[in-house]
Coordinates of C-alpha atoms and ligand atoms in Angstrom, one line a residue:
M1 CA -43.3 47.9 -45.2
I2 CA -41.6 45.4 -47.6
S3 CA -43.0 41.9 -48.4
Y4 CA -39.8 40.2 -49.2
D5 CA -41.4 38.0 -50.7
D6 CA -44.4 39.7 -54.0
D7 CA -41.7 42.4 -53.8
C8 CA -38.8 40.4 -54.8
A9 CA -40.6 38.6 -57.3
A10 CA -41.8 41.8 -58.7
A11 CA -38.5 43.3 -58.9
L12 CA -37.1 40.2 -60.6
T13 CA -39.4 40.1 -63.3
A14 CA -39.0 44.0 -64.0
A15 CA -34.9 43.4 -63.9
A16 CA -35.2 40.7 -66.6
D17 CA -38.2 42.5 -68.4
A18 CA -35.4 45.6 -68.7
A19 CA -32.6 43.4 -68.7
R20 CA -33.9 41.1 -71.6
R21 CA -35.1 44.6 -74.1
W22 CA -31.6 45.9 -73.3
L23 CA -30.4 42.4 -74.6
S24 CA -32.0 42.3 -77.4
S25 CA -31.2 45.7 -78.4
V26 CA -27.5 45.5 -78.4
D27 CA -27.1 44.8 -82.3
T28 CA -28.8 47.6 -83.2
R29 CA -27.8 49.9 -81.7
T30 CA -25.4 52.6 -82.0
V31 CA -22.2 51.3 -79.9
P32 CA -20.7 54.0 -77.7
A33 CA -23.2 55.3 -74.7
R34 CA -25.0 58.3 -76.1
S35 CA -26.2 60.4 -72.9
G36 CA -23.3 62.3 -70.8
V37 CA -23.5 61.5 -67.2
E38 CA -24.5 65.4 -66.3
E39 CA -27.8 64.6 -68.6
L40 CA -28.8 61.1 -67.1
V41 CA -27.5 63.0 -63.0
Q42 CA -30.2 64.4 -63.9
L43 CA -32.5 61.9 -64.5
L44 CA -31.9 60.0 -61.3
G45 CA -33.2 63.3 -58.8
G46 CA -31.5 66.0 -57.3
P47 CA -31.0 65.7 -53.3
L48 CA -32.7 62.0 -52.3
P49 CA -35.8 62.5 -51.9
V50 CA -37.5 61.9 -48.4
D51 CA -40.0 59.5 -49.2
G52 CA -39.2 56.3 -50.6
L53 CA -40.1 54.0 -53.7
D54 CA -41.1 50.4 -54.7
A55 CA -38.9 48.1 -56.2
V56 CA -40.5 47.9 -59.0
D57 CA -40.7 51.9 -59.6
V58 CA -37.2 52.4 -58.4
V59 CA -35.5 49.7 -61.5
H60 CA -38.0 51.3 -63.9
E61 CA -36.1 54.6 -62.2
L62 CA -33.3 53.7 -63.6
A63 CA -33.9 51.7 -67.1
G64 CA -34.2 55.2 -67.9
L65 CA -30.2 54.8 -67.9
E66 CA -29.9 52.9 -71.5
P67 CA -28.7 56.2 -73.3
G68 CA -25.8 55.9 -71.1
L69 CA -24.7 53.0 -71.7
M70 CA -22.1 51.6 -74.1
A71 CA -23.3 48.8 -75.8
S72 CA -20.1 45.9 -74.6
Q73 CA -22.5 43.4 -74.7
S74 CA -22.8 43.6 -79.6
G75 CA -20.5 41.9 -81.1
R76 CA -19.5 45.8 -82.7
F77 CA -17.3 46.7 -79.4
F78 CA -13.7 46.3 -79.9
G79 CA -13.2 48.4 -77.7
W80 CA -10.5 48.9 -75.0
V81 CA -9.8 44.7 -74.0
M82 CA -13.7 43.7 -72.6
G83 CA -15.3 40.4 -73.1
G84 CA -19.0 40.5 -73.7
T85 CA -20.8 38.0 -71.1
L86 CA -22.7 34.8 -72.2
P87 CA -26.3 33.8 -70.5
A88 CA -25.0 31.3 -68.5
A89 CA -22.5 33.1 -66.8
L90 CA -25.1 36.1 -66.7
A91 CA -27.8 34.0 -65.6
A92 CA -24.6 32.1 -62.6
D93 CA -24.5 36.0 -61.7
W94 CA -27.6 37.2 -60.8
L95 CA -28.2 33.5 -58.6
V96 CA -25.7 34.5 -56.6
S97 CA -27.0 38.0 -55.5
A98 CA -30.6 36.3 -55.6
W99 CA -28.0 34.3 -52.6
D100 CA -26.4 36.8 -51.4
Q101 CA -24.3 34.2 -49.6
N102 CA -20.4 36.0 -48.2
A103 CA -18.1 33.5 -49.6
G104 CA -15.1 34.3 -47.1
M105 CA -15.6 31.0 -45.9
R106 CA -15.6 27.3 -46.1
D107 CA -17.6 26.1 -44.1
A108 CA -20.4 28.6 -43.7
T109 CA -21.1 28.0 -47.1
P110 CA -20.2 25.7 -48.5
G111 CA -22.7 25.4 -51.1
V112 CA -21.1 28.4 -53.1
V113 CA -16.7 27.5 -52.0
A114 CA -18.1 23.8 -53.5
A115 CA -18.6 26.1 -57.1
E116 CA -15.6 27.6 -56.7
E117 CA -13.2 25.1 -55.6
V118 CA -14.4 23.3 -58.9
A119 CA -14.0 26.0 -61.1
A120 CA -10.6 27.0 -59.6
R121 CA -10.1 23.0 -60.2
W122 CA -11.1 22.6 -63.9
L123 CA -9.2 26.4 -64.5
L124 CA -6.0 24.7 -63.8
D125 CA -6.8 22.2 -65.8
L126 CA -7.6 24.3 -68.4
L127 CA -5.2 26.1 -68.8
S128 CA -2.8 23.4 -67.7
L129 CA -1.3 25.1 -65.0
P130 CA 0.3 23.2 -61.5
S131 CA -3.2 21.3 -59.5
G132 CA -1.9 21.7 -56.4
A133 CA -1.7 25.7 -57.6
D134 CA -4.4 28.2 -54.6
V135 CA -6.9 29.9 -57.1
G136 CA -8.8 33.1 -55.4
F137 CA -11.1 35.0 -56.9
V138 CA -10.6 39.0 -56.9
T139 CA -12.7 41.5 -58.5
G140 CA -10.4 41.7 -61.6
A141 CA -6.4 41.6 -63.0
T142 CA -5.9 44.0 -60.9
M143 CA -5.9 42.6 -57.8
A144 CA -5.2 39.5 -58.9
N145 CA -2.0 40.5 -59.7
F146 CA -1.8 42.4 -56.5
T147 CA -2.3 40.2 -54.7
C148 CA 0.0 37.3 -56.9
L149 CA 3.0 39.8 -56.2
A150 CA 2.2 39.8 -52.5
A151 CA 2.7 36.5 -52.4
A152 CA 6.3 36.6 -54.2
R153 CA 7.2 39.7 -51.7
G154 CA 6.4 37.8 -49.1
A155 CA 8.2 34.3 -50.3
V156 CA 11.6 36.2 -52.4
L157 CA 11.9 38.2 -48.4
H158 CA 11.3 35.9 -46.8
G159 CA 13.9 33.1 -49.3
V160 CA 16.5 36.0 -47.3
G161 CA 15.5 35.8 -44.3
H162 CA 13.0 38.5 -44.2
D163 CA 9.9 38.1 -42.5
V164 CA 7.5 40.7 -44.4
H165 CA 4.3 40.5 -42.9
G166 CA 5.3 40.2 -39.3
E167 CA 8.0 43.3 -40.0
G168 CA 7.2 44.9 -42.4
L169 CA 9.0 46.3 -45.4
T170 CA 11.0 48.5 -42.7
G171 CA 14.6 47.3 -42.7
S172 CA 13.3 45.1 -45.4
P173 CA 16.0 44.5 -48.4
R174 CA 15.9 45.9 -51.2
V175 CA 12.8 43.6 -53.7
H176 CA 14.6 43.6 -57.0
V177 CA 11.4 43.7 -59.5
L178 CA 11.4 43.3 -63.1
V179 CA 9.4 43.8 -65.5
G180 CA 8.5 44.0 -70.0
Q181 CA 8.4 48.3 -71.2
E182 CA 5.1 47.5 -72.2
R183 CA 3.3 45.4 -69.0
H184 CA -0.1 46.4 -68.1
D185 CA 0.3 49.6 -66.7
T186 CA -1.7 47.9 -63.3
V187 CA 1.4 45.5 -62.3
D188 CA 3.4 49.2 -61.6
L189 CA 0.0 49.8 -59.5
A190 CA 0.0 46.5 -57.8
L191 CA 3.5 46.8 -56.8
R192 CA 3.4 50.8 -55.5
Y193 CA 0.1 49.3 -53.6
L194 CA 2.7 47.0 -52.0
G195 CA 5.4 49.8 -51.1
L196 CA 8.2 48.4 -53.7
G197 CA 8.3 51.4 -56.0
H198 CA 9.3 52.0 -59.3
P199 CA 10.3 48.6 -61.2
T200 CA 12.9 48.7 -63.4
E201 CA 12.4 48.4 -67.1
V202 CA 13.4 46.0 -69.7
P203 CA 13.5 46.4 -72.9
S204 CA 11.1 45.1 -75.0
D205 CA 11.2 44.0 -79.1
D206 CA 9.2 45.6 -81.5
Q207 CA 5.7 43.3 -80.9
G208 CA 6.1 44.8 -76.9
R209 CA 7.8 41.1 -76.1
I210 CA 10.3 41.5 -73.1
R211 CA 13.5 40.9 -75.2
L212 CA 15.9 37.9 -73.4
D213 CA 18.8 39.4 -73.5
A214 CA 18.0 42.0 -71.7
L215 CA 16.4 40.5 -69.1
E216 CA 19.5 39.0 -69.0
Q217 CA 21.0 41.7 -69.0
A218 CA 19.2 43.2 -66.3
L219 CA 19.3 39.9 -64.4
G220 CA 22.8 40.1 -64.3
Q221 CA 22.5 43.5 -62.8
V222 CA 20.6 42.8 -59.2
P223 CA 23.7 41.9 -57.0
A224 CA 24.5 38.8 -55.6
G225 CA 22.1 36.8 -53.9
A226 CA 19.2 40.1 -53.9
P227 CA 15.9 38.8 -54.2
V228 CA 13.9 39.3 -57.3
I229 CA 10.7 39.5 -58.4
V230 CA 10.1 38.8 -62.8
C231 CA 6.7 40.2 -63.8
L232 CA 6.1 39.1 -67.6
Q233 CA 2.8 39.3 -69.6
A234 CA 1.3 37.0 -72.0
G235 CA -0.9 39.0 -74.2
N236 CA 0.0 42.6 -74.9
V237 CA -2.4 44.9 -75.4
H238 CA -1.6 46.5 -77.9
S239 CA -0.5 43.5 -79.9
G240 CA -2.1 40.6 -78.2
A241 CA 1.9 39.4 -78.5
F242 CA 3.1 36.6 -75.8
D243 CA 6.4 37.8 -73.7
P244 CA 8.3 34.3 -74.4
V245 CA 7.3 32.9 -71.1
A246 CA 8.8 29.3 -70.7
E247 CA 13.2 30.9 -72.0
A248 CA 12.1 33.7 -69.4
V249 CA 11.4 31.1 -67.2
E250 CA 14.9 29.6 -66.9
L251 CA 16.6 33.2 -67.2
A252 CA 14.6 34.5 -63.8
R253 CA 15.3 30.1 -62.1
R254 CA 19.4 30.8 -61.6
R255 CA 18.4 34.1 -59.8
E256 CA 16.3 31.9 -58.1
A257 CA 13.4 35.2 -58.9
W258 CA 9.2 35.1 -58.9
V259 CA 7.9 34.6 -61.9
H260 CA 5.0 35.6 -61.9
V261 CA 2.7 36.2 -65.4
D262 CA 0.2 39.1 -66.2
G263 CA -2.2 37.1 -68.2
A264 CA -5.4 39.0 -68.2
F265 CA -6.9 38.2 -71.4
G266 CA -3.8 36.3 -72.7
L267 CA -3.6 33.3 -69.7
W268 CA -7.5 32.0 -71.6
A269 CA -5.2 31.2 -75.1
A270 CA -4.2 28.7 -73.6
A271 CA -7.1 26.5 -73.1
S272 CA -6.1 25.9 -77.3
P273 CA -4.0 23.6 -78.7
R274 CA -3.7 25.0 -81.4
L275 CA -3.0 29.1 -79.8
S276 CA -0.6 27.1 -77.0
S277 CA 0.9 25.6 -79.4
R278 CA 2.1 29.0 -81.1
L279 CA 2.5 31.1 -78.1
G280 CA 4.6 29.3 -75.9
E281 CA 4.1 27.2 -72.3
L282 CA 2.8 29.3 -69.6
G283 CA 3.3 26.9 -67.0
G284 CA 6.2 27.4 -65.6
A285 CA 6.3 30.7 -63.7
D286 CA 5.3 30.7 -59.8
S287 CA 2.0 32.7 -60.0
W288 CA -0.6 34.3 -63.4
A289 CA -2.7 36.5 -62.9
T290 CA -6.2 36.9 -64.8
D291 CA -9.3 37.8 -65.9
A292 CA -12.5 36.0 -66.0
H293 CA -14.2 39.5 -67.0
K294 CA -12.5 39.1 -70.4
T295 CA -12.1 36.5 -72.8
L296 CA -14.3 34.0 -71.3
N297 CA -16.9 36.2 -71.2
A298 CA -17.7 35.9 -67.7
P299 CA -19.9 39.3 -66.2
Y300 CA -17.8 42.1 -64.3
D301 CA -15.8 42.2 -61.2
C302 CA -14.4 38.6 -61.6
G303 CA -10.7 38.5 -61.9
V304 CA -8.4 35.2 -60.8
A305 CA -5.1 34.7 -59.0
V306 CA -2.7 31.7 -59.5
V307 CA 0.0 30.9 -57.3
R308 CA 1.8 27.8 -56.8
D309 CA 2.8 27.4 -54.1
P310 CA -0.6 28.0 -52.0
A311 CA 1.9 28.7 -48.4
A312 CA 3.2 31.8 -50.4
L313 CA -0.8 33.0 -50.9
R314 CA -2.1 32.3 -47.9
A315 CA 0.5 34.1 -45.3
A316 CA 0.2 37.4 -47.9
M317 CA -3.6 37.0 -47.5
G318 CA -4.1 35.2 -43.9
V319 CA -6.3 36.8 -41.8
H320 CA -6.6 35.4 -37.9
A321 CA -9.9 36.7 -35.7
S322 CA -11.1 34.0 -32.7
Y323 CA -14.4 34.3 -34.7
L324 CA -14.0 32.8 -38.3
L325 CA -14.9 30.0 -38.3
E326 CA -10.7 28.4 -39.4
V327 CA -10.4 24.9 -42.2
A328 CA -6.6 24.5 -40.8
S329 CA -5.3 22.9 -43.4
G330 CA -5.9 20.8 -47.2
P331 CA -8.0 23.9 -49.6
G332 CA -8.1 26.3 -46.4
N333 CA -10.6 29.6 -46.1
P334 CA -10.5 31.5 -49.4
Y335 CA -10.4 34.4 -47.7
E336 CA -6.7 33.5 -47.4
R337 CA -6.0 33.4 -51.2
A338 CA -7.6 36.8 -51.5
P339 CA -7.4 40.4 -50.1
E340 CA -11.7 40.5 -48.6
L341 CA -12.7 39.1 -45.8
S342 CA -16.3 39.7 -47.2
R343 CA -17.6 39.2 -51.6
R344 CA -19.6 38.1 -53.6
A345 CA -19.4 34.7 -54.8
R346 CA -17.5 35.4 -57.6
G347 CA -16.6 32.6 -58.8
V348 CA -19.7 31.1 -59.3
P349 CA -19.8 32.7 -62.8
V350 CA -16.9 30.8 -64.3
W351 CA -18.2 28.3 -62.7
A352 CA -21.4 28.7 -65.1
A353 CA -19.3 29.7 -68.7
L354 CA -16.9 27.0 -68.1
R355 CA -20.0 24.4 -67.4
T356 CA -21.4 25.7 -70.3
L357 CA -18.7 25.7 -72.9
G358 CA -16.7 22.9 -72.2
R359 CA -13.3 21.7 -72.3
S360 CA -14.3 22.6 -75.9
G361 CA -16.0 25.1 -76.2
V362 CA -13.2 27.6 -74.0
A363 CA -11.5 26.2 -77.2
H364 CA -13.0 27.6 -80.1
L365 CA -14.2 30.2 -77.6
V366 CA -10.3 31.5 -78.2
D367 CA -9.9 30.1 -81.7
T368 CA -12.6 31.9 -82.9
L369 CA -11.6 35.6 -80.6
A370 CA -7.5 35.0 -82.8
D371 CA -9.7 34.0 -86.1
R372 CA -11.9 37.2 -86.0
A373 CA -8.8 39.2 -85.3
A374 CA -7.2 38.4 -88.6
A375 CA -10.6 38.5 -90.6
I376 CA -10.9 42.2 -89.6
A377 CA -6.6 42.8 -89.9
E378 CA -6.5 40.8 -93.5
G379 CA -9.6 43.4 -94.7
L380 CA -8.0 46.5 -92.7
R381 CA -4.4 45.8 -94.5
E382 CA -6.7 46.4 -98.1
L383 CA -7.8 49.8 -97.0
P384 CA -6.8 52.4 -98.8
G385 CA -3.7 54.4 -96.1
V386 CA -4.2 52.0 -93.6
T387 CA -1.9 50.3 -91.9
V388 CA -1.5 47.7 -89.4
L389 CA 0.7 47.3 -86.9
N390 CA 1.3 44.5 -85.3
E391 CA 1.6 40.9 -86.2
V392 CA -1.9 40.1 -85.6
V393 CA -0.8 36.5 -83.0
Y394 CA -4.1 36.9 -80.8
T395 CA -7.1 38.8 -80.5
Q396 CA -5.8 42.7 -80.7
V397 CA -5.1 44.6 -84.2
C398 CA -3.6 47.5 -83.5
F399 CA -4.0 49.7 -87.2
A400 CA -3.4 53.0 -88.2
L401 CA -3.9 56.4 -90.5
A402 CA -1.3 57.5 -92.9
D403 CA -0.5 60.0 -89.4
D404 CA -1.8 60.7 -86.0
A405 CA -3.9 63.7 -87.2
A406 CA -5.7 61.3 -90.4
T407 CA -6.4 58.2 -87.3
R408 CA -7.7 61.4 -85.5
V409 CA -9.9 61.9 -88.1
A410 CA -10.7 58.6 -88.4
A411 CA -11.3 57.4 -84.8
A412 CA -14.2 60.8 -84.2
A413 CA -16.0 59.8 -87.2
L414 CA -16.7 55.4 -86.5
H415 CA -17.1 57.3 -83.0
E416 CA -19.9 60.2 -84.5
E417 CA -20.8 56.6 -86.9
G418 CA -21.4 54.3 -84.0
R419 CA -21.3 51.4 -85.7
I420 CA -18.3 49.9 -84.9
L421 CA -15.9 51.1 -80.8
V422 CA -13.1 51.0 -81.1
S423 CA -10.0 52.3 -78.8
G424 CA -7.4 55.0 -79.2
S425 CA -3.8 55.1 -77.5
R426 CA -0.6 56.2 -78.2
W427 CA 1.4 53.5 -79.8
R428 CA 5.5 53.5 -80.0
D429 CA 5.2 57.3 -81.5
R430 CA 1.6 56.5 -83.5
E431 CA -1.5 57.1 -82.4
V432 CA -3.3 55.1 -83.0
L433 CA -6.4 52.6 -82.9
R434 CA -7.4 49.4 -81.1
I435 CA -9.5 46.7 -81.8
S436 CA -10.0 44.5 -79.3
V437 CA -12.3 40.8 -80.1
S438 CA -13.3 39.5 -76.5
N439 CA -17.1 39.1 -77.1
A440 CA -18.5 35.8 -78.5
R441 CA -20.8 36.9 -80.4
T442 CA -18.7 38.6 -82.7
S443 CA -19.5 37.7 -85.9
P444 CA -18.8 36.8 -89.7
D445 CA -20.9 40.2 -90.5
D446 CA -19.9 42.4 -87.2
V447 CA -15.6 41.4 -89.2
E448 CA -17.6 43.3 -92.5
V449 CA -18.6 46.1 -90.6
V450 CA -15.7 47.0 -89.0
I451 CA -13.5 47.1 -92.6
D452 CA -17.0 48.5 -94.3
A453 CA -17.2 51.0 -90.9
V454 CA -12.8 51.7 -91.3
R455 CA -13.3 52.0 -94.8
R456 CA -16.6 55.5 -94.6
A457 CA -14.4 56.9 -91.6
I458 CA -11.1 57.0 -93.8
P459 CA -10.7 61.4 -93.9
R460 CA -10.5 61.8 -98.2
M461 CA -7.5 63.4 -98.0
A462 CA -5.7 60.4 -96.7
R463 CA -6.8 57.5 -98.7
Ligands
PLP501 C1 -7.1 44.1 -68.2 C2 -6.1 44.6 -67.8 C3 -5.2 44.0 -66.5 C4 -6.1 45.1 -65.5 O1 -7.5 43.9 -65.6 P1 -8.7 44.7 -64.7 O2 -9.5 43.8 -64.7 O3 -9.1 45.1 -65.5 O4 -7.8 44.8 -63.2 C5 -3.9 44.0 -66.3 N1 -3.5 43.9 -67.9 C6 -3.8 43.4 -68.7 C7 -2.7 42.9 -69.9 C8 -5.2 43.2 -69.1 O5 -5.4 43.3 -70.2

């Protein structure tokens, strides 16, 4: 028999102990995972045992997975674009699980919906987005791109007299989707989910920003009166560069195009007066996708879809069923703003992150990430044989050694040593190493560690 009160208390204590042990180890342990999946599958057992195990022992077995965890909470973790977690956001996420609220219906779970509505309002204010926009809390920027582009598809087709939500895509006019050459691949994925096929690529400049002359030309090639969506990017994963959003919006408006901005990690620049004045206005578009689990340092899974016209979003995402508690007007139901009906209250950790930081704290967080990236770039430029390939305008540093072979050797050496974690990629026809400063914990000491680790990883021949 499970005794809920006692077993929950004991299991949560065991989990808290294991979590504390893990978190206090990330400052000293190697950053990449040291055990592989096969080994850990062995550890967790063969066929499903006939008999159960009590909750505390289950937690202990799971804690055995630690050698297979990547220390993404460490200040020396710079892989892909993955943030750490703020203590308040982590604790809030635990409460979300303990409360176990289904956040789909406003009037059924008012507690968590209130937190999400406040978080949404704060986000719009903080990021200088229209105060009347609708906000959906989704799993990540992939689904945020999908959610926004679903609203876009419905709106631009409605504009030419086709009801895609009623009639589907069969018999629909073609939607012309223009994207920068270096958009994130999840934009293509979202378009695929939506049956919109391959977008038209618009050439980018040497930092990966969409070229305005090329965008103007591409818009000119769309047949008059055809529905158009333009996808822009705030924050290129290699360079951190921002598309010239305000100027692109102006061009797109002449064609009555819907403008979407993928700002998975870049949208947060808008919270920093210093960075936003340098990187440009983002607020003129029709929809924006971002992640809270990257720059804001909320735990996974947490993305945010923002759509200027609430009716467009709710037409795309709303459902109607006799058993649902409908909210006729005003704020509507959370399930009208996200693909899921039932879901966890993932906006609550966003509220907690914003509350613990405050307006000044978010600006400071974003500025500090950018400062650390600039300091890393400065240190790397001093190293023999290392070239920093991007203008370091935000949180990303992309560098390479003399040739692809040397870069690969250095990548392997860095992984082997494990003091830092950086990820490899190909950019502009070169093997590169990418440093993404996305964790609030990255300190000036960590910056020194990066420079020292890279110095020692440079192959002798390449110095
Ligand atoms: C990370 C990222 C995405 C995808 O976000 P997920 O949270 O992984 O779904 C999309 N666009 C950009 C620019 C990103 O950095």
